[in-house]
Amino acid sequence: MPQKALVVVLAATAIVAGTGYLLSEDNRFGFSWETLAQEDGRQQKTATPGPGQGASQTTAGLQQKPPSDNPVGFMLAKVADQYAQSVRYPPWSVPLTEAQAEGYQGNRYEPVTLPLENGGQFTVTLDKFRFTRGEDLLVVASLQGPQIMGYSLQASLERPESRDSVRSATLEQEAQTGYYQGSLSTDEEPGEYRLIVEATVDGKPVRHASSLTIEPYLGDFEGLDDTYLSNNNLVIPVTFSPQASGFYALSAQLYNGQQPVAQLQAEKRLDRTSDTISLKAHGTVLANQSFNGKFQLRNLQIRQLPAKPGDRTHYAFGPDDGYSFEPPDLDDLNDTPAVNPESEQRAALLKQLADKF
């Protein structure tokens, strides 16, 4: 095959691989043409860094070059740089920005607003999206607009596939706030449900629909065991008593005061006894940083993984306040990138392909 044709084939392969990586869940570094343009502008205004600055084992030999005039080469170079940065961290311990910390909070319900005629609005708010079976489902609704009929609304819980109502309640209007409030029981089979809230506006019935899920009781969080250092990791053992044996996945956010530090996750098979799942914060997210006071583990979420294909994944959540702990001395941790020879080879290959243009 002629050399030019070979380069074209390799470039096409790299573009597909790079695009797939950018769209994958493992990519935690956003990519857009707008970002490239902004970074390009900043690079043109910044002097070329001196030798040895920002070097690491993963990115060694991947020296920065002026942006290529070829857009394909430019894109490949940016993909190679972003990929080389991302593989510094193990997948179970990645750095966390404030924006990412907001997005990782997994049991939040975003209020849904239904627009009405003449600028009116019909809004329903829940305290969360996933409810453990048997919990009270508190519903708060607000109506704004002309000709609202009545001082109560009707709420019902429906199965989405059949539209059968399994629970219903009346939402009464609070005199002081003007909001409509009420609660329903969630003592139903786990699964997806629709919450329907009905009102009368301008003499016409209006239905507001929201989605939620009912989860089975999975067990109880029982706190943290003593934390310690091992193999360039801060190990945080979380104690959980499962209701049933099976494979579980735990995730949580590590904070220092109000500063988000890392997103952590781990998987383990648990028996029907109190057991621990150890989260690990790698040295790449902790070393060479200044931390004050205690650490906090927040937004704990545990998933019971499906026993066989087709089964649902079930969710449970840790205490709202999370857990605080005094870490051991972190001076022994270092910023050595996680060892993943395969990923490092991919980063080098992407860089070589970018240099072809």
mmCIF file of C-alpha atoms in Angstrom:
data_model
loop_
_atom_site.group_PDB
_atom_site.id
_atom_site.type_symbol
_atom_site.label_atom_id
_atom_site.label_comp_id
_atom_site.label_asym_id
_atom_site.label_seq_id
_atom_site.Cartn_x
_atom_site.Cartn_y
_atom_site.Cartn_z
ATOM 1 C CA MET A 1 0.000 0.000 0.000
ATOM 2 C CA PRO A 2 1.492 3.440 -0.872
ATOM 3 C CA GLN A 3 2.688 5.447 2.112
ATOM 4 C CA LYS A 4 0.133 8.240 1.552
ATOM 5 C CA ALA A 5 -2.748 5.763 1.472
ATOM 6 C CA LEU A 6 -1.473 4.122 4.655
ATOM 7 C CA VAL A 7 -1.378 7.485 6.436
ATOM 8 C CA VAL A 8 -4.971 8.228 5.352
ATOM 9 C CA VAL A 9 -6.175 4.867 6.691
ATOM 10 C CA LEU A 10 -4.362 5.392 10.001
ATOM 11 C CA ALA A 11 -5.775 8.919 10.297
ATOM 12 C CA ALA A 12 -9.312 7.705 9.698
ATOM 13 C CA THR A 13 -8.837 5.000 12.319
ATOM 14 C CA ALA A 14 -7.519 7.536 14.824
ATOM 15 C CA ILE A 15 -10.419 9.921 14.178
ATOM 16 C CA VAL A 16 -12.956 7.148 14.834
ATOM 17 C CA ALA A 17 -11.111 5.990 17.964
ATOM 18 C CA GLY A 18 -10.664 9.523 19.238
ATOM 19 C CA THR A 19 -14.294 10.422 18.615
ATOM 20 C CA GLY A 20 -15.474 7.249 20.353
ATOM 21 C CA TYR A 21 -13.316 8.084 23.357
ATOM 22 C CA LEU A 22 -14.632 11.653 23.530
ATOM 23 C CA LEU A 23 -18.200 10.356 23.584
ATOM 24 C CA SER A 24 -17.515 7.585 26.086
ATOM 25 C CA GLU A 25 -18.334 7.678 29.795
ATOM 26 C CA ASP A 26 -14.631 7.320 30.616
ATOM 27 C CA ASN A 27 -13.808 10.694 29.097
ATOM 28 C CA ARG A 28 -14.004 13.230 31.928
ATOM 29 C CA PHE A 29 -12.361 16.033 29.978
ATOM 30 C CA GLY A 30 -14.846 17.898 27.796
ATOM 31 C CA PHE A 31 -14.029 18.563 24.137
ATOM 32 C CA SER A 32 -15.516 21.048 21.715
ATOM 33 C CA TRP A 33 -14.366 23.141 18.759
ATOM 34 C CA GLU A 34 -15.142 26.248 20.795
ATOM 35 C CA THR A 35 -12.772 25.005 23.505
ATOM 36 C CA LEU A 36 -10.098 24.348 20.883
ATOM 37 C CA ALA A 37 -10.435 27.862 19.529
ATOM 38 C CA GLN A 38 -10.173 29.389 22.997
ATOM 39 C CA GLU A 39 -7.149 27.253 23.892
ATOM 40 C CA ASP A 40 -5.525 28.089 20.556
ATOM 41 C CA GLY A 41 -5.916 31.791 21.289
ATOM 42 C CA ARG A 42 -4.364 31.390 24.705
ATOM 43 C CA GLN A 43 -1.469 29.368 23.311
ATOM 44 C CA GLN A 44 -0.631 32.080 20.786
ATOM 45 C CA LYS A 45 -0.393 34.613 23.621
ATOM 46 C CA THR A 46 1.691 32.358 25.925
ATOM 47 C CA ALA A 47 5.423 31.822 25.625
ATOM 48 C CA THR A 48 6.658 28.325 24.930
ATOM 49 C CA PRO A 49 7.248 26.588 28.313
ATOM 50 C CA GLY A 50 10.782 25.821 29.304
ATOM 51 C CA PRO A 51 12.192 22.307 29.296
ATOM 52 C CA GLY A 52 11.068 20.039 32.099
ATOM 53 C CA GLN A 53 7.940 21.995 33.034
ATOM 54 C CA GLY A 54 4.869 19.807 33.670
ATOM 55 C CA ALA A 55 6.625 16.604 32.681
ATOM 56 C CA SER A 56 5.201 13.261 33.841
ATOM 57 C CA GLN A 57 5.829 9.602 33.119
ATOM 58 C CA THR A 58 2.670 9.323 31.044
ATOM 59 C CA THR A 59 3.279 12.380 28.863
ATOM 60 C CA ALA A 60 7.061 12.059 28.618
ATOM 61 C CA GLY A 61 8.183 12.608 25.056
ATOM 62 C CA LEU A 62 4.860 14.175 24.000
ATOM 63 C CA GLN A 63 6.304 17.662 23.515
ATOM 64 C CA GLN A 64 4.017 20.580 22.745
ATOM 65 C CA LYS A 65 4.149 21.913 19.181
ATOM 66 C CA PRO A 66 2.593 24.929 17.510
ATOM 67 C CA PRO A 67 -0.927 24.147 16.216
ATOM 68 C CA SER A 68 -0.919 22.466 12.846
ATOM 69 C CA ASP A 69 -2.361 24.280 9.839
ATOM 70 C CA ASN A 70 -4.080 21.022 8.950
ATOM 71 C CA PRO A 71 -7.405 20.772 10.880
ATOM 72 C CA VAL A 72 -7.193 16.966 11.033
ATOM 73 C CA GLY A 73 -3.718 17.102 12.492
ATOM 74 C CA PHE A 74 -4.758 19.844 14.895
ATOM 75 C CA MET A 75 -7.700 17.761 16.127
ATOM 76 C CA LEU A 76 -5.585 14.636 16.486
ATOM 77 C CA ALA A 77 -2.981 16.573 18.483
ATOM 78 C CA LYS A 78 -5.634 17.876 20.884
ATOM 79 C CA VAL A 79 -7.158 14.408 21.256
ATOM 80 C CA ALA A 80 -3.703 12.984 21.983
ATOM 81 C CA ASP A 81 -3.003 15.652 24.627
ATOM 82 C CA GLN A 82 -6.382 15.209 26.338
ATOM 83 C CA TYR A 83 -6.121 11.426 26.282
ATOM 84 C CA ALA A 84 -2.588 11.541 27.720
ATOM 85 C CA GLN A 85 -3.855 13.733 30.573
ATOM 86 C CA SER A 86 -6.902 11.580 31.314
ATOM 87 C CA VAL A 87 -4.949 8.307 31.583
ATOM 88 C CA ARG A 88 -2.820 9.779 34.374
ATOM 89 C CA TYR A 89 -5.671 8.896 36.748
ATOM 90 C CA PRO A 90 -7.064 5.430 37.493
ATOM 91 C CA PRO A 91 -10.760 5.146 36.550
ATOM 92 C CA TRP A 92 -11.760 4.661 40.192
ATOM 93 C CA SER A 93 -10.146 7.927 41.391
ATOM 94 C CA VAL A 94 -10.449 11.012 39.197
ATOM 95 C CA PRO A 95 -10.125 14.724 40.054
ATOM 96 C CA LEU A 96 -13.356 16.602 40.657
ATOM 97 C CA THR A 97 -14.272 20.172 39.718
ATOM 98 C CA GLU A 98 -17.147 22.080 41.296
ATOM 99 C CA ALA A 99 -19.221 21.750 38.100
ATOM 100 C CA GLN A 100 -18.612 17.996 37.948
ATOM 101 C CA ALA A 101 -19.449 17.623 41.638
ATOM 102 C CA GLU A 102 -22.804 19.246 40.974
ATOM 103 C CA GLY A 103 -23.519 16.871 38.105
ATOM 104 C CA TYR A 104 -22.512 13.718 39.989
ATOM 105 C CA GLN A 105 -25.184 14.166 42.668
ATOM 106 C CA GLY A 106 -27.308 11.234 41.618
ATOM 107 C CA ASN A 107 -30.592 11.566 43.520
ATOM 108 C CA ARG A 108 -31.771 15.053 42.714
ATOM 109 C CA TYR A 109 -35.124 15.912 41.215
ATOM 110 C CA GLU A 110 -35.211 18.912 38.908
ATOM 111 C CA PRO A 111 -38.570 20.723 39.234
ATOM 112 C CA VAL A 112 -40.650 20.445 36.062
ATOM 113 C CA THR A 113 -42.593 23.543 34.978
ATOM 114 C CA LEU A 114 -45.579 23.275 32.651
ATOM 115 C CA PRO A 115 -46.324 26.549 30.796
ATOM 116 C CA LEU A 116 -49.936 27.713 30.854
ATOM 117 C CA GLU A 117 -51.854 30.288 28.818
ATOM 118 C CA ASN A 118 -51.458 33.995 29.602
ATOM 119 C CA GLY A 119 -47.993 33.480 31.084
ATOM 120 C CA GLY A 120 -49.080 31.047 33.772
ATOM 121 C CA GLN A 121 -46.919 28.220 35.162
ATOM 122 C CA PHE A 122 -47.649 24.890 36.818
ATOM 123 C CA THR A 123 -44.628 23.534 38.752
ATOM 124 C CA VAL A 124 -44.224 20.297 40.711
ATOM 125 C CA THR A 125 -41.274 19.676 43.040
ATOM 126 C CA LEU A 126 -40.117 16.467 44.782
ATOM 127 C CA ASP A 127 -37.320 16.165 47.316
ATOM 128 C CA LYS A 128 -35.607 13.461 45.221
ATOM 129 C CA PHE A 129 -35.954 11.243 42.155
ATOM 130 C CA ARG A 130 -35.411 7.753 43.657
ATOM 131 C CA PHE A 131 -37.447 6.635 46.663
ATOM 132 C CA THR A 132 -36.866 3.579 48.821
ATOM 133 C CA ARG A 133 -39.979 1.437 49.001
ATOM 134 C CA GLY A 134 -42.178 2.516 51.913
ATOM 135 C CA GLU A 135 -40.925 6.099 52.132
ATOM 136 C CA ASP A 136 -43.387 8.992 52.068
ATOM 137 C CA LEU A 137 -43.397 10.832 48.757
ATOM 138 C CA LEU A 138 -43.789 14.534 49.589
ATOM 139 C CA VAL A 139 -45.245 16.568 46.708
ATOM 140 C CA VAL A 140 -45.146 20.378 46.497
ATOM 141 C CA ALA A 141 -46.898 22.173 43.622
ATOM 142 C CA SER A 142 -47.355 25.808 42.648
ATOM 143 C CA LEU A 143 -49.831 27.373 40.222
ATOM 144 C CA GLN A 144 -49.427 30.823 38.747
ATOM 145 C CA GLY A 145 -51.922 32.360 36.341
ATOM 146 C CA PRO A 146 -55.494 33.640 36.041
ATOM 147 C CA GLN A 147 -58.669 31.780 36.936
ATOM 148 C CA ILE A 148 -57.290 28.978 39.053
ATOM 149 C CA MET A 149 -60.214 26.945 40.368
ATOM 150 C CA GLY A 150 -60.208 25.427 43.854
ATOM 151 C CA TYR A 151 -57.900 25.266 46.848
ATOM 152 C CA SER A 152 -56.720 21.692 46.346
ATOM 153 C CA LEU A 153 -55.094 19.552 43.674
ATOM 154 C CA GLN A 154 -55.256 15.814 43.054
ATOM 155 C CA ALA A 155 -52.071 13.728 42.869
ATOM 156 C CA SER A 156 -51.811 10.108 41.793
ATOM 157 C CA LEU A 157 -49.055 7.562 41.237
ATOM 158 C CA GLU A 158 -49.339 5.607 37.973
ATOM 159 C CA ARG A 159 -47.623 2.647 36.381
ATOM 160 C CA PRO A 160 -46.342 4.057 33.060
ATOM 161 C CA GLU A 161 -47.017 0.937 30.994
ATOM 162 C CA SER A 162 -50.682 0.534 32.009
ATOM 163 C CA ARG A 163 -51.582 4.037 33.266
ATOM 164 C CA ASP A 164 -53.204 2.343 36.263
ATOM 165 C CA SER A 165 -53.318 4.501 39.382
ATOM 166 C CA VAL A 166 -51.851 2.734 42.433
ATOM 167 C CA ARG A 167 -51.898 5.616 44.943
ATOM 168 C CA SER A 168 -53.707 8.954 45.180
ATOM 169 C CA ALA A 169 -53.809 11.933 47.533
ATOM 170 C CA THR A 170 -55.127 15.483 47.797
ATOM 171 C CA LEU A 171 -52.695 18.396 47.837
ATOM 172 C CA GLU A 172 -54.027 21.141 50.088
ATOM 173 C CA GLN A 173 -53.092 24.794 49.636
ATOM 174 C CA GLU A 174 -51.067 26.311 52.444
ATOM 175 C CA ALA A 175 -52.527 29.665 53.493
ATOM 176 C CA GLN A 176 -49.177 31.290 54.231
ATOM 177 C CA THR A 177 -47.119 30.141 51.244
ATOM 178 C CA GLY A 178 -49.785 29.520 48.607
ATOM 179 C CA TYR A 179 -48.147 26.210 47.711
ATOM 180 C CA TYR A 180 -50.072 22.946 47.458
ATOM 181 C CA GLN A 181 -48.648 20.111 49.553
ATOM 182 C CA GLY A 182 -49.402 16.474 50.250
ATOM 183 C CA SER A 183 -47.807 13.035 50.394
ATOM 184 C CA LEU A 184 -48.282 9.563 48.953
ATOM 185 C CA SER A 185 -46.974 6.196 50.101
ATOM 186 C CA THR A 186 -44.380 4.415 47.960
ATOM 187 C CA ASP A 187 -45.174 0.947 49.292
ATOM 188 C CA GLU A 188 -45.340 -0.515 45.790
ATOM 189 C CA GLU A 189 -43.304 -2.916 43.689
ATOM 190 C CA PRO A 190 -39.926 -1.386 42.709
ATOM 191 C CA GLY A 191 -39.838 0.139 39.255
ATOM 192 C CA GLU A 192 -40.572 3.295 37.290
ATOM 193 C CA TYR A 193 -43.673 5.356 37.988
ATOM 194 C CA ARG A 194 -45.364 8.550 36.860
ATOM 195 C CA LEU A 195 -46.647 11.174 39.278
ATOM 196 C CA ILE A 196 -49.735 12.928 37.906
ATOM 197 C CA VAL A 197 -50.931 16.191 39.489
ATOM 198 C CA GLU A 198 -54.263 17.553 38.206
ATOM 199 C CA ALA A 199 -55.613 21.097 38.491
ATOM 200 C CA THR A 200 -58.405 23.178 36.984
ATOM 201 C CA VAL A 201 -57.336 26.358 35.208
ATOM 202 C CA ASP A 202 -59.770 28.594 33.299
ATOM 203 C CA GLY A 203 -62.377 25.894 33.795
ATOM 204 C CA LYS A 204 -60.237 23.284 32.015
ATOM 205 C CA PRO A 205 -58.437 20.279 33.534
ATOM 206 C CA VAL A 206 -54.627 20.451 33.404
ATOM 207 C CA ARG A 207 -52.384 17.425 34.044
ATOM 208 C CA HIS A 208 -48.756 17.684 35.128
ATOM 209 C CA ALA A 209 -46.672 14.504 34.728
ATOM 210 C CA SER A 210 -43.334 13.699 36.385
ATOM 211 C CA SER A 211 -41.180 10.554 36.436
ATOM 212 C CA LEU A 212 -39.708 8.834 39.492
ATOM 213 C CA THR A 213 -38.543 5.387 40.592
ATOM 214 C CA ILE A 214 -39.240 3.216 43.628
ATOM 215 C CA GLU A 215 -36.211 1.212 44.774
ATOM 216 C CA PRO A 216 -36.130 -1.842 47.041
ATOM 217 C CA TYR A 217 -34.502 -1.622 50.447
ATOM 218 C CA LEU A 218 -30.859 -2.595 49.865
ATOM 219 C CA GLY A 219 -29.390 -2.302 53.349
ATOM 220 C CA ASP A 220 -27.810 0.233 55.697
ATOM 221 C CA PHE A 221 -24.656 2.316 55.712
ATOM 222 C CA GLU A 222 -22.875 1.953 59.061
ATOM 223 C CA GLY A 223 -20.043 4.461 58.791
ATOM 224 C CA LEU A 224 -16.322 4.372 58.066
ATOM 225 C CA ASP A 225 -13.486 2.241 59.379
ATOM 226 C CA ASP A 226 -10.047 3.785 59.980
ATOM 227 C CA THR A 227 -8.456 5.212 56.835
ATOM 228 C CA TYR A 228 -4.867 4.351 55.875
ATOM 229 C CA LEU A 229 -2.299 4.620 53.054
ATOM 230 C CA SER A 230 -1.470 1.721 50.743
ATOM 231 C CA ASN A 231 0.235 1.574 47.321
ATOM 232 C CA ASN A 232 0.049 5.347 46.773
ATOM 233 C CA ASN A 233 -3.641 5.421 47.746
ATOM 234 C CA LEU A 234 -5.640 6.867 50.608
ATOM 235 C CA VAL A 235 -7.905 3.906 51.451
ATOM 236 C CA ILE A 236 -11.360 4.748 52.887
ATOM 237 C CA PRO A 237 -13.261 1.617 54.070
ATOM 238 C CA VAL A 238 -17.041 2.159 53.978
ATOM 239 C CA THR A 239 -19.152 -0.262 56.042
ATOM 240 C CA PHE A 240 -22.450 -1.431 54.533
ATOM 241 C CA SER A 241 -24.895 -4.141 55.655
ATOM 242 C CA PRO A 242 -26.646 -5.516 52.555
ATOM 243 C CA GLN A 243 -30.136 -6.972 52.597
ATOM 244 C CA ALA A 244 -29.149 -9.573 50.015
ATOM 245 C CA SER A 245 -25.899 -11.059 48.742
ATOM 246 C CA GLY A 246 -24.649 -9.879 45.387
ATOM 247 C CA PHE A 247 -22.320 -7.533 43.553
ATOM 248 C CA TYR A 248 -22.447 -3.885 44.574
ATOM 249 C CA ALA A 249 -20.892 -0.705 43.190
ATOM 250 C CA LEU A 250 -20.214 2.222 45.519
ATOM 251 C CA SER A 251 -19.444 5.797 44.481
ATOM 252 C CA ALA A 252 -18.853 8.950 46.513
ATOM 253 C CA GLN A 253 -17.258 12.370 46.354
ATOM 254 C CA LEU A 254 -14.223 13.275 48.447
ATOM 255 C CA TYR A 255 -14.206 16.838 49.813
ATOM 256 C CA ASN A 256 -11.887 18.925 51.934
ATOM 257 C CA GLY A 257 -14.116 21.580 53.469
ATOM 258 C CA GLN A 258 -15.985 23.092 50.539
ATOM 259 C CA GLN A 259 -13.332 22.020 48.026
ATOM 260 C CA PRO A 260 -14.212 19.001 45.863
ATOM 261 C CA VAL A 261 -11.190 16.712 45.538
ATOM 262 C CA ALA A 262 -12.062 13.462 43.746
ATOM 263 C CA GLN A 263 -14.817 11.206 42.488
ATOM 264 C CA LEU A 264 -14.277 7.693 43.867
ATOM 265 C CA GLN A 265 -15.818 4.327 43.027
ATOM 266 C CA ALA A 266 -15.355 0.639 43.799
ATOM 267 C CA GLU A 267 -17.112 -2.688 43.209
ATOM 268 C CA LYS A 268 -17.275 -5.770 45.439
ATOM 269 C CA ARG A 269 -19.352 -8.833 46.113
ATOM 270 C CA LEU A 270 -21.060 -8.606 49.521
ATOM 271 C CA ASP A 271 -22.670 -11.326 51.613
ATOM 272 C CA ARG A 272 -25.603 -10.827 53.951
ATOM 273 C CA THR A 273 -23.389 -9.578 56.753
ATOM 274 C CA SER A 274 -21.860 -6.232 57.594
ATOM 275 C CA ASP A 275 -19.001 -5.770 55.147
ATOM 276 C CA THR A 276 -16.732 -3.042 53.828
ATOM 277 C CA ILE A 277 -16.149 -1.589 50.374
ATOM 278 C CA SER A 278 -12.850 0.286 50.200
ATOM 279 C CA LEU A 279 -12.791 3.492 48.193
ATOM 280 C CA LYS A 280 -9.310 4.639 47.153
ATOM 281 C CA ALA A 281 -8.111 8.173 46.439
ATOM 282 C CA HIS A 282 -4.995 7.891 44.271
ATOM 283 C CA GLY A 283 -1.874 9.961 44.836
ATOM 284 C CA THR A 284 -2.438 11.842 41.572
ATOM 285 C CA VAL A 285 -5.451 13.624 43.126
ATOM 286 C CA LEU A 286 -3.943 14.215 46.587
ATOM 287 C CA ALA A 287 -0.167 14.669 46.370
ATOM 288 C CA ASN A 288 1.512 18.097 46.440
ATOM 289 C CA GLN A 289 -1.660 19.852 47.575
ATOM 290 C CA SER A 290 -2.490 21.792 50.715
ATOM 291 C CA PHE A 291 -5.450 20.419 52.681
ATOM 292 C CA ASN A 292 -6.812 21.781 55.927
ATOM 293 C CA GLY A 293 -8.795 19.956 58.587
ATOM 294 C CA LYS A 294 -10.942 16.922 58.062
ATOM 295 C CA PHE A 295 -12.024 15.267 54.823
ATOM 296 C CA GLN A 296 -15.655 14.492 54.022
ATOM 297 C CA LEU A 297 -17.179 11.683 51.995
ATOM 298 C CA ARG A 298 -20.385 13.008 50.429
ATOM 299 C CA ASN A 299 -23.141 11.892 48.078
ATOM 300 C CA LEU A 300 -22.629 8.183 48.702
ATOM 301 C CA GLN A 301 -24.530 6.036 46.217
ATOM 302 C CA ILE A 302 -24.571 2.240 46.158
ATOM 303 C CA ARG A 303 -25.940 0.140 43.314
ATOM 304 C CA GLN A 304 -26.921 -3.490 43.422
ATOM 305 C CA LEU A 305 -25.743 -4.732 40.044
ATOM 306 C CA PRO A 306 -28.022 -7.021 37.974
ATOM 307 C CA ALA A 307 -27.613 -10.722 38.717
ATOM 308 C CA LYS A 308 -28.458 -11.574 35.102
ATOM 309 C CA PRO A 309 -29.123 -9.667 31.866
ATOM 310 C CA GLY A 310 -32.465 -7.900 31.866
ATOM 311 C CA ASP A 311 -32.606 -7.319 35.627
ATOM 312 C CA ARG A 312 -32.827 -3.767 36.906
ATOM 313 C CA THR A 313 -30.016 -1.987 38.690
ATOM 314 C CA HIS A 314 -31.204 -0.928 42.154
ATOM 315 C CA TYR A 315 -30.014 2.170 44.022
ATOM 316 C CA ALA A 316 -29.602 3.290 47.623
ATOM 317 C CA PHE A 317 -27.990 6.364 49.120
ATOM 318 C CA GLY A 318 -25.890 7.218 52.138
ATOM 319 C CA PRO A 319 -26.732 9.774 54.831
ATOM 320 C CA ASP A 320 -27.392 13.319 53.617
ATOM 321 C CA ASP A 321 -24.526 14.700 55.707
ATOM 322 C CA GLY A 322 -22.062 12.062 54.539
ATOM 323 C CA TYR A 323 -19.108 11.141 56.755
ATOM 324 C CA SER A 324 -16.184 13.176 58.101
ATOM 325 C CA PHE A 325 -12.794 11.685 58.952
ATOM 326 C CA GLU A 326 -9.300 12.723 59.942
ATOM 327 C CA PRO A 327 -6.913 11.482 57.223
ATOM 328 C CA PRO A 328 -3.484 10.020 57.981
ATOM 329 C CA ASP A 329 -0.359 11.954 57.005
ATOM 330 C CA LEU A 330 -0.535 12.316 53.215
ATOM 331 C CA ASP A 331 3.121 13.293 52.703
ATOM 332 C CA ASP A 332 4.000 9.779 51.548
ATOM 333 C CA LEU A 333 1.686 10.040 48.547
ATOM 334 C CA ASN A 334 3.191 11.087 45.223
ATOM 335 C CA ASP A 335 1.937 12.372 41.885
ATOM 336 C CA THR A 336 3.084 9.332 39.930
ATOM 337 C CA PRO A 337 0.559 8.591 37.144
ATOM 338 C CA ALA A 338 -1.362 5.345 37.292
ATOM 339 C CA VAL A 339 0.434 2.565 35.433
ATOM 340 C CA ASN A 340 -1.522 1.471 32.383
ATOM 341 C CA PRO A 341 0.858 0.469 29.579
ATOM 342 C CA GLU A 342 -1.949 -0.112 27.080
ATOM 343 C CA SER A 343 -3.356 3.396 27.557
ATOM 344 C CA GLU A 344 0.117 4.908 27.357
ATOM 345 C CA GLN A 345 0.711 3.109 24.057
ATOM 346 C CA ARG A 346 -2.560 4.476 22.707
ATOM 347 C CA ALA A 347 -1.569 8.014 23.697
ATOM 348 C CA ALA A 348 1.796 7.622 21.954
ATOM 349 C CA LEU A 349 0.115 6.223 18.817
ATOM 350 C CA LEU A 350 -2.313 9.149 18.653
ATOM 351 C CA LYS A 351 0.625 11.560 18.958
ATOM 352 C CA GLN A 352 2.514 9.784 16.176
ATOM 353 C CA LEU A 353 -0.510 9.983 13.896
ATOM 354 C CA ALA A 354 -0.935 13.689 14.653
ATOM 355 C CA ASP A 355 2.712 14.284 13.704
ATOM 356 C CA LYS A 356 1.999 12.848 10.225
ATOM 357 C CA PHE A 357 0.071 15.997 9.382
#
